[in-house]
Amino acid sequence: GQQVMQIPQYQHVQEGEDFTTYCNSSTTLSNIQWYKQRPGGHPVFLIQLVKSGEVKKQKRLTFQFGEAKKNSSLHITATQTTDVGTYFCAGLTDSNYQLIWGAGTKLIIKP
Amino acid sequence: DTGVSQNPRHKITKRGQNVTFRCDPISEHNRLYWYRQTLGQGPEFLTYFQNEAQLEKSRLLSDRFSAERPKGSFSTLEIQRTEQGDSAMYLCASSFGGASGGTDTQYFGPGTRLTVL
């Protein structure tokens, strides 16, 4: 079936270091969405990418959608303690019009 | 509209009892999703509705679980004969999606935390 693979599962960084999570789909996506879930909270929508090769920025966060619309990445520059949480990607396909979720990458700031 | 709401926020029950949760979606959204999430894991899809029709149900969902969305607005999720393994956060999300348009961007409620003793 259709799958969205997300790596890594965890990433430990020192505050101020960069963080990146990657998603790869088995099929071409019509769009990809990113969500953030803080500890104890619920997933919150961050952004959506629709166009091939699209790059969007939100302050220190940079989101990319691959040329083939099968992969995406989220990069955080100079992480802060407020960035802690789990970041999920979710892809929409034209076949079922339903989001397929990645397993998430947990960002942990080393004390 | 203030977003997706869920009630109750917490539920503690004894094994074997039935429980029912309610979700009120964002009013203009046609889709409503139920997910289950355990500590350290991502949301696990349970079922979803488009308007009042239940379009998909996870194969992982046992017959003890049932969901309804009778008028295409709020939804209920019932778990019969609860087991300790049912302890989890139950999340509801709503979206606008489907073949006619919409990107299925999902807006989540705060969840109902179920503890089965």
CSV table of N, CA, C and O in Angstrom, one decimal, chain B residues 15-97:
chain,number,residue,atom,x,y,z
B,15,ARG,N,-11.8,-2.1,33.5
B,15,ARG,CA,-11.8,-3.1,32.4
B,15,ARG,C,-13.2,-3.7,32.3
B,15,ARG,O,-13.8,-4.1,33.3
B,16,GLY,N,-13.6,-3.8,31.1
B,16,GLY,CA,-14.9,-4.4,30.8
B,16,GLY,C,-16.1,-3.4,30.7
B,16,GLY,O,-17.1,-3.8,30.2
B,17,GLN,N,-15.8,-2.2,31.1
B,17,GLN,CA,-16.9,-1.2,30.9
B,17,GLN,C,-16.8,-0.6,29.5
B,17,GLN,O,-15.9,-0.7,28.8
B,18,ASN,N,-17.9,0.0,29.1
B,18,ASN,CA,-18.0,0.7,27.8
B,18,ASN,C,-17.8,2.2,28.0
B,18,ASN,O,-18.1,2.8,29.1
B,19,VAL,N,-17.2,2.8,27.0
B,19,VAL,CA,-16.9,4.2,27.1
B,19,VAL,C,-17.3,4.9,25.8
B,19,VAL,O,-17.2,4.2,24.7
B,20,THR,N,-17.7,6.1,25.8
B,20,THR,CA,-18.1,6.9,24.6
B,20,THR,C,-17.4,8.2,24.6
B,20,THR,O,-17.5,8.9,25.7
B,21,PHE,N,-16.8,8.6,23.5
B,21,PHE,CA,-16.2,9.9,23.4
B,21,PHE,C,-16.9,10.7,22.3
B,21,PHE,O,-17.4,10.1,21.3
B,22,ARG,N,-16.8,12.0,22.5
B,22,ARG,CA,-17.5,12.9,21.5
B,22,ARG,C,-16.5,13.8,20.9
B,22,ARG,O,-15.5,14.3,21.5
B,23,CYS,N,-16.6,14.1,19.6
B,23,CYS,CA,-15.8,15.1,18.9
B,23,CYS,C,-16.7,16.0,18.1
B,23,CYS,O,-17.6,15.6,17.4
B,24,ASP,N,-16.5,17.3,18.3
B,24,ASP,CA,-17.2,18.4,17.5
B,24,ASP,C,-16.2,19.0,16.6
B,24,ASP,O,-15.2,19.7,17.0
B,25,PRO,N,-16.3,18.8,15.3
B,25,PRO,CA,-15.3,19.3,14.3
B,25,PRO,C,-15.5,20.8,14.0
B,25,PRO,O,-16.5,21.4,14.5
B,26,ILE,N,-14.7,21.3,13.2
B,26,ILE,CA,-14.8,22.7,12.7
B,26,ILE,C,-16.0,22.6,11.8
B,26,ILE,O,-16.1,21.7,10.9
B,27,SER,N,-16.9,23.6,11.9
B,27,SER,CA,-18.3,23.4,11.3
B,27,SER,C,-18.3,23.2,9.8
B,27,SER,O,-19.1,22.5,9.2
B,28,GLU,N,-17.4,23.9,9.1
B,28,GLU,CA,-17.4,23.8,7.6
B,28,GLU,C,-16.7,22.6,7.1
B,28,GLU,O,-16.6,22.4,5.8
B,29,HIS,N,-16.1,21.8,7.9
B,29,HIS,CA,-15.3,20.7,7.5
B,29,HIS,C,-16.2,19.5,7.2
B,29,HIS,O,-17.1,19.2,8.0
B,30,ASN,N,-15.9,18.8,6.1
B,30,ASN,CA,-16.7,17.7,5.7
B,30,ASN,C,-16.1,16.4,6.2
B,30,ASN,O,-16.8,15.3,6.3
B,31,ARG,N,-14.9,16.4,6.6
B,31,ARG,CA,-14.2,15.1,7.0
B,31,ARG,C,-13.9,15.1,8.5
B,31,ARG,O,-13.6,16.2,9.0
B,32,LEU,N,-14.0,14.0,9.1
B,32,LEU,CA,-13.7,13.8,10.5
B,32,LEU,C,-12.9,12.5,10.7
B,32,LEU,O,-13.4,11.5,10.2
B,33,TYR,N,-11.8,12.6,11.4
B,33,TYR,CA,-10.9,11.5,11.6
B,33,TYR,C,-10.8,11.1,13.1
B,33,TYR,O,-10.8,12.0,13.9
B,34,TRP,N,-10.7,9.9,13.3
B,34,TRP,CA,-10.3,9.4,14.7
B,34,TRP,C,-9.0,8.7,14.6
B,34,TRP,O,-8.7,7.9,13.7
B,35,TYR,N,-8.1,9.1,15.6
B,35,TYR,CA,-6.8,8.5,15.7
B,35,TYR,C,-6.6,8.0,17.1
B,35,TYR,O,-7.2,8.5,18.0
B,36,ARG,N,-5.7,7.1,17.3
B,36,ARG,CA,-5.3,6.7,18.6
B,36,ARG,C,-3.8,6.9,18.7
B,36,ARG,O,-3.0,6.6,17.8
B,37,GLN,N,-3.3,7.4,19.9
B,37,GLN,CA,-1.9,7.6,20.0
B,37,GLN,C,-1.4,7.2,21.4
B,37,GLN,O,-2.0,7.5,22.4
B,38,THR,N,-0.4,6.4,21.4
B,38,THR,CA,0.2,6.0,22.7
B,38,THR,C,1.5,6.7,22.8
B,38,THR,O,2.1,7.2,21.9
B,39,LEU,N,2.0,6.7,24.1
B,39,LEU,CA,3.2,7.5,24.4
B,39,LEU,C,4.4,7.2,23.5
B,39,LEU,O,4.8,6.0,23.3
B,40,GLY,N,4.9,8.2,22.9
B,40,GLY,CA,6.1,8.0,22.0
B,40,GLY,C,5.9,7.6,20.6
B,40,GLY,O,6.8,7.4,19.8
B,41,GLN,N,4.6,7.4,20.3
B,41,GLN,CA,4.2,6.9,18.9
B,41,GLN,C,3.5,8.0,18.2
B,41,GLN,O,2.9,8.9,18.8
B,42,GLY,N,3.4,7.8,16.9
B,42,GLY,CA,2.6,8.7,16.1
B,42,GLY,C,1.2,8.4,16.1
B,42,GLY,O,0.8,7.3,16.6
B,43,PRO,N,0.3,9.3,15.6
B,43,PRO,CA,-1.1,9.0,15.5
B,43,PRO,C,-1.4,7.7,14.7
B,43,PRO,O,-0.9,7.6,13.6
B,44,GLU,N,-2.2,6.8,15.2
B,44,GLU,CA,-2.6,5.6,14.5
B,44,GLU,C,-4.0,5.8,14.0
B,44,GLU,O,-4.9,6.0,14.8
B,45,PHE,N,-4.1,5.7,12.7
B,45,PHE,CA,-5.5,5.9,12.1
B,45,PHE,C,-6.4,4.9,12.5
B,45,PHE,O,-6.2,3.7,12.5
B,46,LEU,N,-7.6,5.3,12.9
B,46,LEU,CA,-8.7,4.4,13.3
B,46,LEU,C,-9.8,4.3,12.2
B,46,LEU,O,-10.2,3.3,11.7
B,47,THR,N,-10.4,5.5,11.9
B,47,THR,CA,-11.5,5.5,11.0
B,47,THR,C,-11.7,7.0,10.5
B,47,THR,O,-11.2,7.9,11.2
B,48,TYR,N,-12.4,7.2,9.4
B,48,TYR,CA,-12.8,8.5,9.1
B,48,TYR,C,-14.1,8.6,8.4
B,48,TYR,O,-14.6,7.6,7.8
B,49,PHE,N,-14.7,9.7,8.4
B,49,PHE,CA,-16.0,10.0,7.8
B,49,PHE,C,-15.9,11.1,6.8
B,49,PHE,O,-15.1,12.1,7.0
B,50,GLN,N,-16.6,11.0,5.8
B,50,GLN,CA,-16.8,12.2,4.9
B,50,GLN,C,-18.3,12.4,4.9
B,50,GLN,O,-19.1,11.6,4.5
B,51,ASN,N,-18.6,13.6,5.5
B,51,ASN,CA,-20.0,13.9,5.9
B,51,ASN,C,-20.5,12.8,6.8
B,51,ASN,O,-19.8,12.5,7.8
B,52,GLU,N,-21.6,12.2,6.5
B,52,GLU,CA,-22.1,11.2,7.5
B,52,GLU,C,-21.6,9.7,7.2
B,52,GLU,O,-21.9,8.8,7.9
B,53,ALA,N,-20.9,9.6,6.0
B,53,ALA,CA,-20.5,8.2,5.6
B,53,ALA,C,-19.2,7.9,6.2
B,53,ALA,O,-18.2,8.6,6.1
B,54,GLN,N,-19.1,6.7,6.7
B,54,GLN,CA,-17.8,6.2,7.2
B,54,GLN,C,-17.1,5.5,6.1
B,54,GLN,O,-17.5,4.4,5.6
B,55,LEU,N,-16.0,6.1,5.6
B,55,LEU,CA,-15.4,5.7,4.3
B,55,LEU,C,-14.3,4.6,4.6
B,55,LEU,O,-14.0,3.9,3.6
B,56,GLU,N,-13.7,4.7,5.7
B,56,GLU,CA,-12.6,3.7,5.9
B,56,GLU,C,-12.5,3.4,7.4
B,56,GLU,O,-12.7,4.3,8.2
B,57,LYS,N,-12.1,2.2,7.7
B,57,LYS,CA,-11.9,1.7,9.0
B,57,LYS,C,-10.7,0.9,9.1
B,57,LYS,O,-10.5,0.0,8.2
B,58,SER,N,-9.8,1.2,10.0
B,58,SER,CA,-8.5,0.5,10.1
B,58,SER,C,-8.8,-1.0,10.3
B,58,SER,O,-9.6,-1.4,11.1
B,59,ARG,N,-8.0,-1.8,9.7
B,59,ARG,CA,-8.1,-3.3,9.9
B,59,ARG,C,-7.6,-3.6,11.4
B,59,ARG,O,-7.9,-4.7,11.9
B,60,LEU,N,-6.9,-2.7,12.0
B,60,LEU,CA,-6.4,-2.9,13.3
B,60,LEU,C,-7.6,-2.7,14.4
B,60,LEU,O,-7.4,-3.1,15.5
B,61,LEU,N,-8.6,-2.2,13.9
B,61,LEU,CA,-9.7,-1.8,14.8
B,61,LEU,C,-10.6,-3.0,15.0
B,61,LEU,O,-11.2,-3.6,14.1
B,62,SER,N,-10.7,-3.4,16.3
B,62,SER,CA,-11.5,-4.6,16.6
B,62,SER,C,-13.0,-4.3,16.6
B,62,SER,O,-13.4,-3.1,16.5
B,63,ASP,N,-13.8,-5.3,16.6
B,63,ASP,CA,-15.3,-5.1,16.6
B,63,ASP,C,-15.8,-4.4,17.9
B,63,ASP,O,-16.9,-4.0,17.9
B,64,ARG,N,-14.9,-4.2,18.9
B,64,ARG,CA,-15.4,-3.5,20.1
B,64,ARG,C,-15.4,-2.0,19.8
B,64,ARG,O,-16.0,-1.3,20.7
B,65,PHE,N,-14.9,-1.6,18.8
B,65,PHE,CA,-14.8,-0.1,18.5
B,65,PHE,C,-15.9,0.2,17.4
B,65,PHE,O,-16.0,-0.5,16.4
B,66,SER,N,-16.7,1.2,17.7
B,66,SER,CA,-17.6,1.7,16.7
B,66,SER,C,-17.7,3.2,16.7
B,66,SER,O,-17.5,3.8,17.8
B,67,ALA,N,-17.8,3.8,15.6
B,67,ALA,CA,-17.9,5.2,15.5
B,67,ALA,C,-19.1,5.6,14.6
B,67,ALA,O,-19.5,4.9,13.7
B,68,GLU,N,-19.7,6.8,14.9
B,68,GLU,CA,-20.8,7.3,14.2
B,68,GLU,C,-20.7,8.8,14.0
B,68,GLU,O,-20.0,9.5,14.7
B,69,ARG,N,-21.3,9.2,12.9
B,69,ARG,CA,-21.4,10.7,12.6
B,69,ARG,C,-22.8,10.9,12.0
B,69,ARG,O,-22.9,11.1,10.8
B,70,PRO,N,-23.8,10.8,12.8
B,70,PRO,CA,-25.2,10.6,12.3
B,70,PRO,C,-25.7,11.8,11.4
B,70,PRO,O,-26.4,11.5,10.5
B,71,LYS,N,-25.3,13.0,11.6
B,71,LYS,CA,-25.8,14.1,10.8
B,71,LYS,C,-24.7,14.8,10.1
B,71,LYS,O,-24.9,15.9,9.6
B,72,GLY,N,-23.5,14.1,10.0
B,72,GLY,CA,-22.4,14.8,9.4
B,72,GLY,C,-21.8,15.9,10.1
B,72,GLY,O,-21.0,16.7,9.5
B,73,SER,N,-22.1,16.0,11.4
B,73,SER,CA,-21.5,17.1,12.2
B,73,SER,C,-20.6,16.4,13.3
B,73,SER,O,-19.5,16.0,13.0
B,74,PHE,N,-21.1,16.3,14.5
B,74,PHE,CA,-20.3,15.7,15.6
B,74,PHE,C,-20.2,14.2,15.4
B,74,PHE,O,-21.0,13.6,14.6
B,75,SER,N,-19.2,13.6,16.0
B,75,SER,CA,-19.0,12.2,15.9
B,75,SER,C,-18.8,11.6,17.3
B,75,SER,O,-18.4,12.3,18.3
B,76,THR,N,-19.2,10.3,17.5
B,76,THR,CA,-18.9,9.6,18.7
B,76,THR,C,-18.1,8.4,18.4
B,76,THR,O,-18.2,7.8,17.3
B,77,LEU,N,-17.2,8.0,19.3
B,77,LEU,CA,-16.4,6.8,19.2
B,77,LEU,C,-16.7,6.0,20.5
B,77,LEU,O,-16.6,6.5,21.6
B,78,GLU,N,-17.2,4.8,20.3
B,78,GLU,CA,-17.5,4.0,21.5
B,78,GLU,C,-16.6,2.8,21.5
B,78,GLU,O,-16.3,2.2,20.5
B,79,ILE,N,-16.1,2.5,22.7
B,79,ILE,CA,-15.4,1.3,22.9
B,79,ILE,C,-16.1,0.4,23.9
B,79,ILE,O,-16.4,0.8,25.0
B,80,GLN,N,-16.4,-0.8,23.5
B,80,GLN,CA,-17.2,-1.7,24.3
B,80,GLN,C,-16.2,-2.7,25.0
B,80,GLN,O,-15.1,-3.0,24.5
B,81,ARG,N,-16.5,-3.1,26.2
B,81,ARG,CA,-15.8,-4.1,27.0
B,81,ARG,C,-14.3,-3.7,26.9
B,81,ARG,O,-13.4,-4.4,26.5
B,82,THR,N,-14.0,-2.5,27.5
B,82,THR,CA,-12.6,-2.0,27.4
B,82,THR,C,-11.6,-3.0,28.0
B,82,THR,O,-11.9,-3.7,29.0
B,83,GLU,N,-10.4,-2.9,27.4
B,83,GLU,CA,-9.3,-3.7,27.9
B,83,GLU,C,-8.1,-2.7,28.3
B,83,GLU,O,-8.1,-1.6,27.8
B,84,GLN,N,-7.2,-3.2,29.0
B,84,GLN,CA,-6.1,-2.3,29.5
B,84,GLN,C,-5.3,-1.8,28.3
B,84,GLN,O,-4.8,-0.7,28.3
B,85,GLY,N,-5.2,-2.6,27.2
B,85,GLY,CA,-4.5,-2.2,26.0
B,85,GLY,C,-5.2,-1.1,25.3
B,85,GLY,O,-4.6,-0.5,24.3
B,86,ASP,N,-6.4,-0.8,25.6
B,86,ASP,CA,-7.1,0.4,25.0
B,86,ASP,C,-6.7,1.7,25.6
B,86,ASP,O,-7.0,2.8,25.0
B,87,SER,N,-5.9,1.7,26.7
B,87,SER,CA,-5.4,2.9,27.3
B,87,SER,C,-4.6,3.7,26.3
B,87,SER,O,-3.6,3.2,25.8
B,88,ALA,N,-4.9,4.9,26.0
B,88,ALA,CA,-4.3,5.7,25.0
B,88,ALA,C,-4.9,7.1,24.9
B,88,ALA,O,-5.9,7.4,25.6
B,89,MET,N,-4.3,8.0,24.1
B,89,MET,CA,-5.0,9.2,23.8
B,89,MET,C,-5.8,9.0,22.5
B,89,MET,O,-5.2,8.5,21.5
B,90,TYR,N,-7.0,9.4,22.5
B,90,TYR,CA,-7.9,9.3,21.3
B,90,TYR,C,-8.0,10.7,20.7
B,90,TYR,O,-8.6,11.6,21.4
B,91,LEU,N,-7.5,10.9,19.5
B,91,LEU,CA,-7.5,12.2,18.9
B,91,LEU,C,-8.5,12.2,17.8
B,91,LEU,O,-8.7,11.3,17.0
B,92,CYS,N,-9.2,13.4,17.7
B,92,CYS,CA,-10.1,13.6,16.6
B,92,CYS,C,-9.5,14.8,15.7
B,92,CYS,O,-8.9,15.7,16.3
B,93,ALA,N,-9.7,14.7,14.5
B,93,ALA,CA,-9.3,15.8,13.6
B,93,ALA,C,-10.4,16.0,12.5
B,93,ALA,O,-11.1,15.1,12.1
B,94,SER,N,-10.5,17.2,12.1
B,94,SER,CA,-11.4,17.5,11.0
B,94,SER,C,-10.7,18.2,9.8
B,94,SER,O,-9.6,18.8,10.0
B,95,SER,N,-11.2,18.1,8.6
B,95,SER,CA,-10.6,18.7,7.5
B,95,SER,C,-11.6,18.9,6.4
B,95,SER,O,-12.8,18.4,6.5
B,96,PHE,N,-11.2,19.6,5.4
B,96,PHE,CA,-12.0,19.7,4.2
B,96,PHE,C,-11.3,19.0,3.1
B,96,PHE,O,-10.2,19.4,2.7
B,97,GLY,N,-11.9,17.9,2.5
B,97,GLY,CA,-11.1,17.2,1.5
B,97,GLY,C,-12.1,16.4,0.7
B,97,GLY,O,-13.3,16.3,0.9
